[in-house]
Short mmCIF file of C-alpha atoms in Angstrom, two decimals:
data_model
loop_
_atom_site.label_atom_id
_atom_site.label_comp_id
_atom_site.label_asym_id
_atom_site.label_seq_id
_atom_site.Cartn_x
_atom_site.Cartn_y
_atom_site.Cartn_z
CA MET A 4 38.12 110.25 179.14
CA LYS A 5 39.77 111.21 176.20
CA LEU A 6 38.67 108.60 172.87
CA ASN A 7 40.22 109.39 170.05
CA GLU A 8 37.39 111.79 168.35
CA ARG A 9 39.26 112.27 164.98
CA SER A 10 39.72 109.37 164.31
CA VAL A 11 35.38 108.60 165.12
CA ALA A 12 34.08 111.41 162.94
CA HIS A 13 36.22 110.28 159.91
CA TYR A 14 34.63 106.70 159.99
CA ALA A 15 31.83 109.30 160.29
CA THR A 16 32.26 110.34 156.90
CA CYS A 17 33.79 108.42 155.49
CA ASN A 18 33.66 106.15 151.97
CA SER A 19 32.25 102.80 153.55
CA PRO A 20 28.73 102.68 153.06
CA PRO A 21 26.44 103.55 155.94
CA ASP A 22 23.77 101.58 157.98
CA LYS A 23 21.02 105.13 157.57
CA THR A 24 20.41 108.25 156.79
CA GLY A 25 17.26 110.76 157.71
CA PHE A 26 16.11 113.75 158.98
CA LEU A 27 14.66 113.45 162.79
CA PHE A 28 13.99 115.43 165.67
CA LYS A 29 16.73 114.89 168.04
CA LYS A 30 15.93 116.79 171.98
CA GLY A 31 18.66 119.21 172.48
CA GLU A 32 20.17 117.60 176.01
CA ARG A 33 20.73 121.03 176.97
CA ASN A 34 17.84 123.34 175.34
CA THR A 35 15.13 120.65 175.97
CA ALA A 36 13.67 121.95 172.10
CA TYR A 37 13.78 119.37 169.20
CA HIS A 38 16.12 120.46 167.00
CA ARG A 39 15.87 119.02 163.32
CA ARG A 40 19.69 116.49 162.59
CA TRP A 41 21.05 114.95 160.29
CA PHE A 42 21.92 111.21 161.06
CA ILE A 43 23.94 108.86 160.06
CA LEU A 44 24.18 105.77 160.81
CA LYS A 45 27.06 103.12 160.60
CA GLY A 46 27.90 100.10 161.95
CA ASN A 47 27.61 100.67 165.75
CA MET A 48 27.75 104.62 165.28
CA LEU A 49 24.61 106.74 165.10
CA PHE A 50 26.53 110.06 164.11
CA TYR A 51 24.42 113.63 164.04
CA PHE A 52 24.87 117.06 161.58
CA GLU A 53 23.12 119.95 162.02
CA GLU A 54 22.92 120.14 158.24
CA ARG A 55 23.29 117.21 156.20
CA GLU A 56 25.77 119.56 154.15
CA SER A 57 27.48 119.82 156.82
CA ARG A 58 31.53 118.01 157.03
CA GLU A 59 31.40 117.32 161.22
CA PRO A 60 29.49 115.86 163.14
CA ILE A 61 27.62 117.29 165.88
CA GLY A 62 27.97 114.54 168.32
CA VAL A 63 27.17 110.79 168.67
CA ILE A 64 25.86 108.02 170.18
CA VAL A 65 27.80 104.94 170.67
CA LEU A 66 25.13 102.42 170.39
CA GLU A 67 26.17 99.39 172.95
CA GLY A 68 23.81 98.11 175.87
CA CYS A 69 20.80 100.34 175.06
CA THR A 70 17.59 99.83 173.50
CA VAL A 71 14.66 101.32 171.08
CA GLU A 72 11.36 102.21 172.34
CA LEU A 73 8.48 103.95 171.39
CA CYS A 74 7.72 107.03 172.92
CA GLU A 75 4.63 108.99 174.56
CA SER A 76 5.53 112.17 173.42
CA GLU A 77 2.87 115.50 174.17
CA SER A 78 5.07 117.67 171.54
CA GLU A 79 5.89 115.71 169.52
CA GLU A 80 4.39 113.28 166.79
CA PHE A 81 6.07 109.19 165.97
CA ALA A 82 8.40 109.74 168.97
CA PHE A 83 10.81 107.85 169.79
CA ALA A 84 13.96 107.27 172.46
CA ILE A 85 17.40 105.11 172.93
CA LYS A 86 17.28 103.70 176.39
CA PHE A 87 20.65 102.42 177.94
CA ASP A 88 21.64 99.94 181.06
CA CYS A 89 23.46 101.91 183.17
CA VAL A 90 23.04 103.52 186.34
CA LYS A 91 21.50 107.84 185.94
CA ALA A 92 21.58 106.86 181.91
CA LYS A 93 20.20 109.80 179.26
CA ALA A 94 17.79 108.66 177.22
CA TYR A 95 17.63 110.17 173.74
CA LYS A 96 13.93 111.83 172.86
CA MET A 97 13.52 111.39 169.24
CA ALA A 98 11.59 111.94 167.00
CA ALA A 99 10.69 111.03 162.98
CA GLU A 100 8.91 113.01 159.99
CA ASN A 101 6.18 109.65 159.42
CA GLN A 102 5.54 106.31 160.58
CA ALA A 103 7.04 104.03 158.13
CA ALA A 104 10.77 106.69 158.96
CA MET A 105 9.65 105.68 163.05
CA GLU A 106 9.76 102.11 162.32
CA SER A 107 12.57 102.32 160.07
CA TRP A 108 15.15 103.31 162.20
CA VAL A 109 13.58 102.10 165.39
CA LYS A 110 14.25 99.14 163.36
CA ALA A 111 17.97 99.75 162.49
CA LEU A 112 18.88 101.06 165.53
CA SER A 113 17.54 98.18 167.39
CA ARG A 114 19.44 96.07 165.20
CA ALA A 115 23.03 98.28 165.85
CA SER A 116 24.61 96.59 168.58
CA PHE A 117 28.19 94.98 168.22
CA ASP A 118 25.92 92.26 169.83
CA TYR A 119 23.67 91.99 167.51
CA MET A 120 26.06 91.49 164.59
CA ARG A 121 28.18 88.98 166.21
CA LEU A 122 25.63 86.80 166.60
CA VAL A 123 24.35 86.83 163.22
CA VAL A 124 27.75 86.22 161.97
CA LYS A 125 28.48 83.75 164.33
CA GLU A 126 24.47 81.85 164.17
CA LEU A 127 25.59 82.23 159.30
CA GLU A 128 28.87 80.65 160.55
CA ARG A 129 27.18 77.38 161.87
CA GLN A 130 25.48 77.16 159.12
CA LEU A 131 27.22 76.90 156.82
CA GLU A 132 30.13 75.01 158.40
CA GLU A 133 26.72 72.52 158.84
CA VAL A 134 26.59 72.53 154.57
CA GLN A 135 30.26 72.32 154.26
CA GLU A 136 29.64 69.32 155.47
CA GLU A 137 27.10 67.65 154.72
CA ALA A 138 28.51 68.20 151.68
CA ARG A 139 31.82 66.07 153.09
CA SER A 140 29.47 63.51 154.47
CA SER A 141 27.40 62.89 151.19
CA GLN A 142 30.54 63.51 148.66
CA ALA A 143 32.49 60.61 150.57
CA LYS A 144 30.10 58.83 149.92
CA SER A 145 30.70 58.96 146.32
CA LYS A 146 33.95 57.76 144.40
CA PRO A 147 36.67 59.68 145.26
CA LYS A 148 37.94 60.35 142.03
CA LYS A 149 34.39 61.88 140.24
CA HIS A 150 35.01 65.04 140.00
CA GLN A 151 31.75 67.22 141.04
CA PRO A 152 32.55 70.30 140.51
CA GLN A 153 30.48 72.38 142.18
CA VAL A 154 30.22 70.55 145.49
CA GLN A 155 33.74 70.02 146.30
CA GLY A 156 34.29 73.23 145.23
CA ALA A 157 32.06 74.98 148.07
CA ALA A 158 32.56 72.02 150.22
CA SER A 159 37.01 73.17 150.71
CA PHE A 160 37.12 76.92 150.09
CA GLN A 161 37.37 78.10 153.25
CA PRO A 162 37.63 81.60 153.51
CA ALA A 163 40.89 81.39 156.14
CA THR A 164 43.89 81.16 152.96
CA PHE A 165 43.22 83.72 151.35
CA SER A 166 43.63 87.07 154.01
CA LEU A 167 43.97 90.61 151.94
CA GLN A 168 47.59 91.97 153.70
CA ASN A 169 47.78 95.50 152.39
CA ALA A 170 50.99 95.27 149.41
CA ALA A 171 50.41 91.39 149.63
CA ILE A 172 48.23 87.91 149.55
CA THR A 173 49.76 85.85 151.47
CA GLY A 174 49.59 83.02 153.19
CA PRO A 175 48.56 83.25 157.38
CA SER A 176 52.47 81.82 158.36
CA GLN A 177 53.43 85.13 157.81
CA GLU A 178 52.84 87.31 161.02
CA GLY A 179 55.46 89.15 161.60
CA VAL A 180 55.61 90.33 158.66
CA SER A 181 53.10 92.24 157.70
CA SER A 182 50.32 94.62 158.90
CA ARG A 183 46.84 93.89 158.36
CA GLU A 184 44.31 96.79 157.54
CA ASN A 185 40.78 95.56 159.36
CA GLY A 186 38.90 97.21 156.73
CA VAL A 187 40.88 94.53 154.77
CA SER A 188 41.22 91.25 155.69
CA TRP A 189 39.12 88.80 156.33
CA SER A 190 40.66 85.45 157.18
CA LYS A 191 37.74 82.85 159.23
CA PRO A 192 36.40 85.08 162.52
CA THR A 193 37.24 81.57 165.00
CA SER A 194 39.03 78.06 164.32
CA VAL A 195 38.15 76.50 160.87
CA PRO A 196 35.54 73.39 162.60
CA ASN A 197 37.55 70.75 161.47
CA GLY A 198 39.82 72.02 163.83
CA VAL A 199 43.28 72.41 161.89
CA SER A 200 45.20 75.82 161.57
CA GLU A 201 44.32 78.34 159.48
CA GLY A 202 46.53 77.41 156.59
CA CYS A 203 45.63 73.17 156.11
CA VAL A 204 43.16 74.17 154.37
CA TRP A 205 43.11 71.53 152.32
CA GLU A 206 44.01 68.91 154.47
CA GLY A 207 40.87 69.69 157.30
CA ASP A 208 38.40 69.09 154.00
CA CYS A 209 40.32 65.61 153.50
CA SER A 210 40.39 64.50 157.38
CA GLY A 211 37.00 65.23 156.92
CA ARG A 212 36.22 61.87 155.16
CA GLY A 213 38.80 59.41 155.98
CA ASP A 214 39.62 58.15 153.08
CA VAL A 215 43.43 57.94 151.22
CA VAL A 216 43.58 60.55 148.64
CA LYS A 217 46.16 62.93 148.83
CA PRO A 218 44.82 66.73 150.21
CA PRO A 219 45.43 69.63 146.28
CA PRO A 220 48.22 72.11 146.73
CA VAL A 221 47.27 74.92 147.90
CA PRO A 222 46.56 77.70 146.44
CA PRO A 223 49.80 79.54 145.02
CA ARG A 224 50.06 82.81 147.26
CA ARG A 225 50.77 85.65 145.09
CA LYS A 226 52.37 88.99 145.37
CA THR A 227 51.70 92.46 144.44
CA ASN A 228 52.83 95.39 144.04
CA GLY A 229 54.03 97.36 146.92
CA GLY A 230 51.31 99.73 148.63
CA SER A 231 48.53 98.94 145.86
CA LEU A 232 45.34 97.00 147.58
CA ASP A 233 44.71 96.94 143.47
CA SER A 234 46.50 94.24 143.14
CA PRO A 235 47.20 92.63 139.46
CA VAL A 236 45.80 89.80 140.13
CA SER A 237 42.53 89.89 141.36
CA PRO A 238 39.69 92.26 140.24
CA GLY A 239 39.42 95.61 142.75
CA THR A 240 39.10 95.29 145.94
CA GLY A 241 36.05 97.48 145.90
CA CYS A 242 33.28 94.69 145.94
CA PHE A 243 33.88 92.03 148.41
CA SER A 244 31.24 89.30 146.21
CA LYS A 245 32.36 89.88 143.29
CA LEU A 246 36.09 89.48 144.94
CA HIS A 247 35.14 86.80 146.22
CA ASN A 248 33.69 85.55 144.07
CA TRP A 249 37.09 85.08 142.09
CA TYR A 250 38.63 83.55 144.02
CA GLY A 251 36.37 80.80 144.52
CA LYS A 252 36.75 80.95 140.56
CA GLU A 253 40.37 80.64 140.15
CA VAL A 254 40.33 77.36 143.50
CA ALA A 255 37.23 75.99 141.45
CA GLU A 256 39.63 75.23 138.25
CA LEU A 257 42.93 74.67 140.68
CA ARG A 258 40.04 71.42 141.85
CA ILE A 259 39.63 70.26 138.57
CA GLU A 260 44.42 70.75 137.60
CA TRP A 261 44.27 68.48 140.79
CA LEU A 262 41.81 65.83 139.99
CA GLN A 263 43.15 65.55 136.17
CA SER A 264 46.14 65.16 137.16
CA GLN A 265 45.21 61.90 139.66
CA MET B 4 32.44 116.21 169.13
CA ARG B 5 30.64 114.59 171.69
CA PHE B 6 29.61 111.93 172.74
CA ASN B 7 27.80 109.39 175.39
CA GLU B 8 30.63 109.09 177.89
CA LYS B 9 28.52 107.67 180.85
CA GLU B 10 27.91 104.84 178.95
CA LEU B 11 30.83 104.73 177.76
CA VAL B 12 32.49 104.27 181.00
CA PHE B 13 29.22 102.00 181.54
CA LEU B 14 30.49 100.01 178.72
CA SER B 15 34.56 99.75 179.90
CA ARG B 16 33.79 97.65 182.91
CA GLN B 17 31.63 95.23 181.38
CA PRO B 18 33.34 91.43 180.51
CA SER B 19 35.85 92.12 178.37
CA GLU B 20 37.36 89.74 175.46
CA ARG B 21 41.06 90.39 175.73
CA ALA B 22 42.40 92.28 178.34
CA ALA B 23 46.11 93.08 180.14
CA GLU B 24 48.37 95.19 181.53
CA LEU B 25 50.56 96.77 177.73
CA GLY B 26 53.24 99.08 177.99
CA MET B 27 51.74 102.06 175.90
CA ARG B 28 52.77 105.06 174.40
CA GLY B 29 50.50 107.74 172.79
CA PRO B 30 50.71 108.75 169.36
CA LYS B 31 52.28 112.83 170.26
CA LYS B 32 55.91 113.80 170.10
CA GLY B 33 57.06 113.18 173.07
CA ASP B 34 55.14 110.59 175.15
CA VAL B 35 56.98 108.00 176.66
CA VAL B 36 56.00 104.83 177.26
CA LYS B 37 53.63 103.41 180.05
CA ARG B 38 51.94 101.20 182.35
CA ARG B 39 48.00 100.56 181.27
CA VAL B 40 45.42 98.19 181.73
CA VAL B 41 43.56 97.71 177.78
CA LYS B 42 40.69 96.34 177.76
CA LEU B 43 39.66 95.39 174.51
CA ILE B 44 35.78 95.20 174.66
CA VAL B 45 33.12 95.22 171.12
CA ASN B 46 34.63 97.49 168.63
CA PHE B 47 36.65 100.18 171.49
CA LEU B 48 40.17 99.71 172.56
CA PHE B 49 39.59 100.98 177.39
CA TYR B 50 42.96 102.34 179.00
CA PHE B 51 42.98 102.07 183.16
CA ARG B 52 46.55 102.68 184.92
CA THR B 53 46.77 99.82 186.79
CA ASP B 54 44.55 99.26 189.44
CA GLU B 55 42.02 102.50 188.43
CA ASP B 56 38.14 101.34 187.32
CA GLU B 57 37.85 104.48 185.04
CA PRO B 58 39.15 104.84 181.90
CA ILE B 59 41.88 107.75 181.21
CA GLY B 60 39.74 107.03 177.20
CA ALA B 61 39.10 104.80 174.56
CA LEU B 62 39.82 103.91 170.97
CA LEU B 63 37.13 103.20 167.99
CA LEU B 64 38.99 100.62 166.65
CA GLU B 65 37.07 101.05 162.95
CA GLN B 66 39.11 102.15 159.74
CA CYS B 67 42.12 101.31 161.37
CA ARG B 68 45.38 99.14 160.83
CA VAL B 69 47.74 97.23 162.96
CA GLU B 70 50.73 96.71 162.50
CA ARG B 71 53.90 93.91 164.17
CA GLU B 72 56.40 96.68 164.23
CA ASP B 73 59.27 94.09 166.28
CA GLN B 74 58.97 90.60 168.27
CA HIS B 75 57.21 92.16 171.45
CA ALA B 76 54.92 95.52 169.92
CA PHE B 77 52.03 96.72 167.15
CA SER B 78 51.32 100.02 167.08
CA ILE B 79 48.00 101.53 165.92
CA VAL B 80 46.49 103.88 163.24
CA PHE B 81 44.27 105.71 161.69
CA LEU B 82 43.35 105.72 158.50
CA ASP B 83 43.14 109.31 158.55
CA GLU B 84 46.03 110.15 160.65
CA ALA B 85 48.26 108.10 159.03
CA GLU B 86 51.63 109.85 161.44
CA ARG B 87 49.96 109.14 164.43
CA LYS B 88 51.50 105.63 166.56
CA TYR B 89 50.26 104.09 169.14
CA LEU B 90 52.06 101.59 170.54
CA PHE B 91 52.04 99.02 172.03
CA GLU B 92 54.16 96.22 173.76
CA CYS B 93 53.81 93.33 175.11
CA ASP B 94 55.60 91.00 177.50
CA SER B 95 56.05 88.29 174.78
CA GLN B 96 55.92 87.39 170.93
CA GLU B 97 53.10 84.68 171.56
CA GLN B 98 50.73 87.77 173.33
CA CYS B 99 52.15 90.15 171.14
CA VAL B 100 50.14 88.27 167.70
CA GLU B 101 46.93 87.09 169.70
CA TRP B 102 46.79 91.52 170.74
CA ILE B 103 46.97 91.78 166.79
CA ASP B 104 44.44 89.22 165.56
CA ALA B 105 42.54 90.12 168.52
CA ILE B 106 42.40 93.96 166.66
CA VAL B 107 42.52 92.85 163.56
CA LYS B 108 38.55 91.46 164.50
CA ALA B 109 37.73 93.44 166.51
CA SER B 110 35.84 95.83 164.33
CA TYR B 111 32.72 96.27 163.42
CA GLU B 112 33.55 95.97 159.13
CA PHE B 113 35.34 93.41 160.09
CA MET B 114 32.11 90.35 161.15
CA ARG B 115 31.26 92.71 158.32
CA LYS B 116 32.47 91.38 155.74
CA ASN B 117 31.77 87.91 156.94
CA LEU B 118 28.44 87.83 157.44
CA VAL B 119 28.70 89.05 153.38
CA TYR B 120 31.09 86.02 152.73
CA TYR B 121 28.76 83.88 154.87
CA ARG B 122 25.77 84.14 153.15
CA THR B 123 26.13 84.22 149.72
CA GLU B 124 27.97 81.30 150.44
CA ILE B 125 25.17 79.60 151.89
CA HIS B 126 23.03 81.23 149.07
CA ARG B 127 25.65 79.37 146.78
CA LEU B 128 25.13 76.08 148.46
CA THR B 129 21.76 75.92 148.88
CA GLY B 130 19.85 77.72 146.95
CA LYS B 131 18.60 79.85 150.46
CA ASP B 132 19.33 82.78 152.05
CA PRO B 133 20.17 82.16 155.34
CA LEU B 134 19.30 85.81 156.37
CA GLU B 135 15.44 84.98 155.43
CA GLN B 136 13.55 83.08 158.08
CA TYR B 137 15.51 85.88 160.25
CA GLY B 138 13.20 88.41 158.31
CA ILE B 139 16.20 90.35 158.21
CA SER B 140 16.93 90.55 154.44
CA ASP B 141 16.41 94.00 153.67
CA GLU B 142 18.24 95.35 157.08
CA THR B 143 21.40 97.22 154.99
CA ARG B 144 23.40 96.75 156.26
CA PHE B 145 23.32 92.11 156.16
CA GLN B 146 23.37 94.03 152.05
CA VAL B 147 26.34 92.06 149.68
CA ASN B 148 26.65 94.90 147.35
CA SER B 149 26.79 97.11 149.15
CA GLY B 150 29.55 98.06 146.54
CA LEU B 151 32.52 99.67 148.85
CA PRO B 152 35.01 101.28 147.02
CA PRO B 153 38.48 100.85 147.38
CA LEU B 154 40.12 101.64 150.52
CA PRO B 155 42.57 104.15 149.73
CA PRO B 156 46.18 103.15 150.02
CA PRO B 157 47.84 103.69 153.09
CA PRO B 158 50.55 106.55 153.40
CA THR B 159 54.16 104.93 152.78
#
């Protein structure tokens, strides 16, 4: 079966930070001795290199449908194995250099699957919706004109509005035009909780409250110079939390403006 | 580079996020469009000859960009070799849009960004770290300030 190996190898060494790195002993597949290899865990991919300085991995283990178990080995201490569900699957036998390293690797590897990450994301998404819903209902009880920047800004800030594209920060309606680099865009993974389509963040917020206050305007879309990820109007996309804090501030400011104009 | 092929083939038989028969053209000069059954499972795109059980190949959907090519088609390029395009032809605009959306959201790194966003936002609203109750707040993969450097600009 073919695999886009060059690009997979590139994922190992590209500038996104790995989840874990370190030396482990790996039992050879043909030669059954244990060989010391440099391992890089990124997402659900466990890469191994001959040396720490090697530029290309020798191989990769895709960590889907597997379990990680401690095992007894006559020759190695601190041994564990990555076992797969499928029939005739092999177990990858590994050994760490000490107890702490073994425990740390076993933990990291057992949480490496895509499904696990998806589970955690779904759970947090659900929790955020709950928190936002609570904030909205407590807001509805207070006077509609009263300005509560903390809660309002938070409750109505949905990531769907700010999907980051390569060259332009565009709204979700421009489907035919923009390309989305999956390393950058982070629009909401599932449908917006209030059942409203992606573009209508503010309207969704209002329908939840059931009062007659008109929704504030959607934040203006900004076009950036083509080609650069570093838009002139936002901080570099380097630090995600900085970026979304920046947008959160902007949203809050716009709301203040709008409320004052009412 | 070695990879656990048997396990990957097993993965290709699992329930998919999305599957369809599409026209697919490889990235090499001289490649032509062929009908393939394309299956999206976790962050892999498997492609099969129609009515065959074993996939011809798989694409890991990390560090790639998905672009609309025209009304009914989209392409995937990998950032390390952006001249090479995998082209996919759909039966309708709607199908095309749905596939693009699904593939963009299929990367592990995309999910990670969402997680970081939700975690930060919940913490901001409630003062509590939502991962603490699960005992996973120190896991590297969930860290907020992983200090990602900016991605290189896309080749023109």
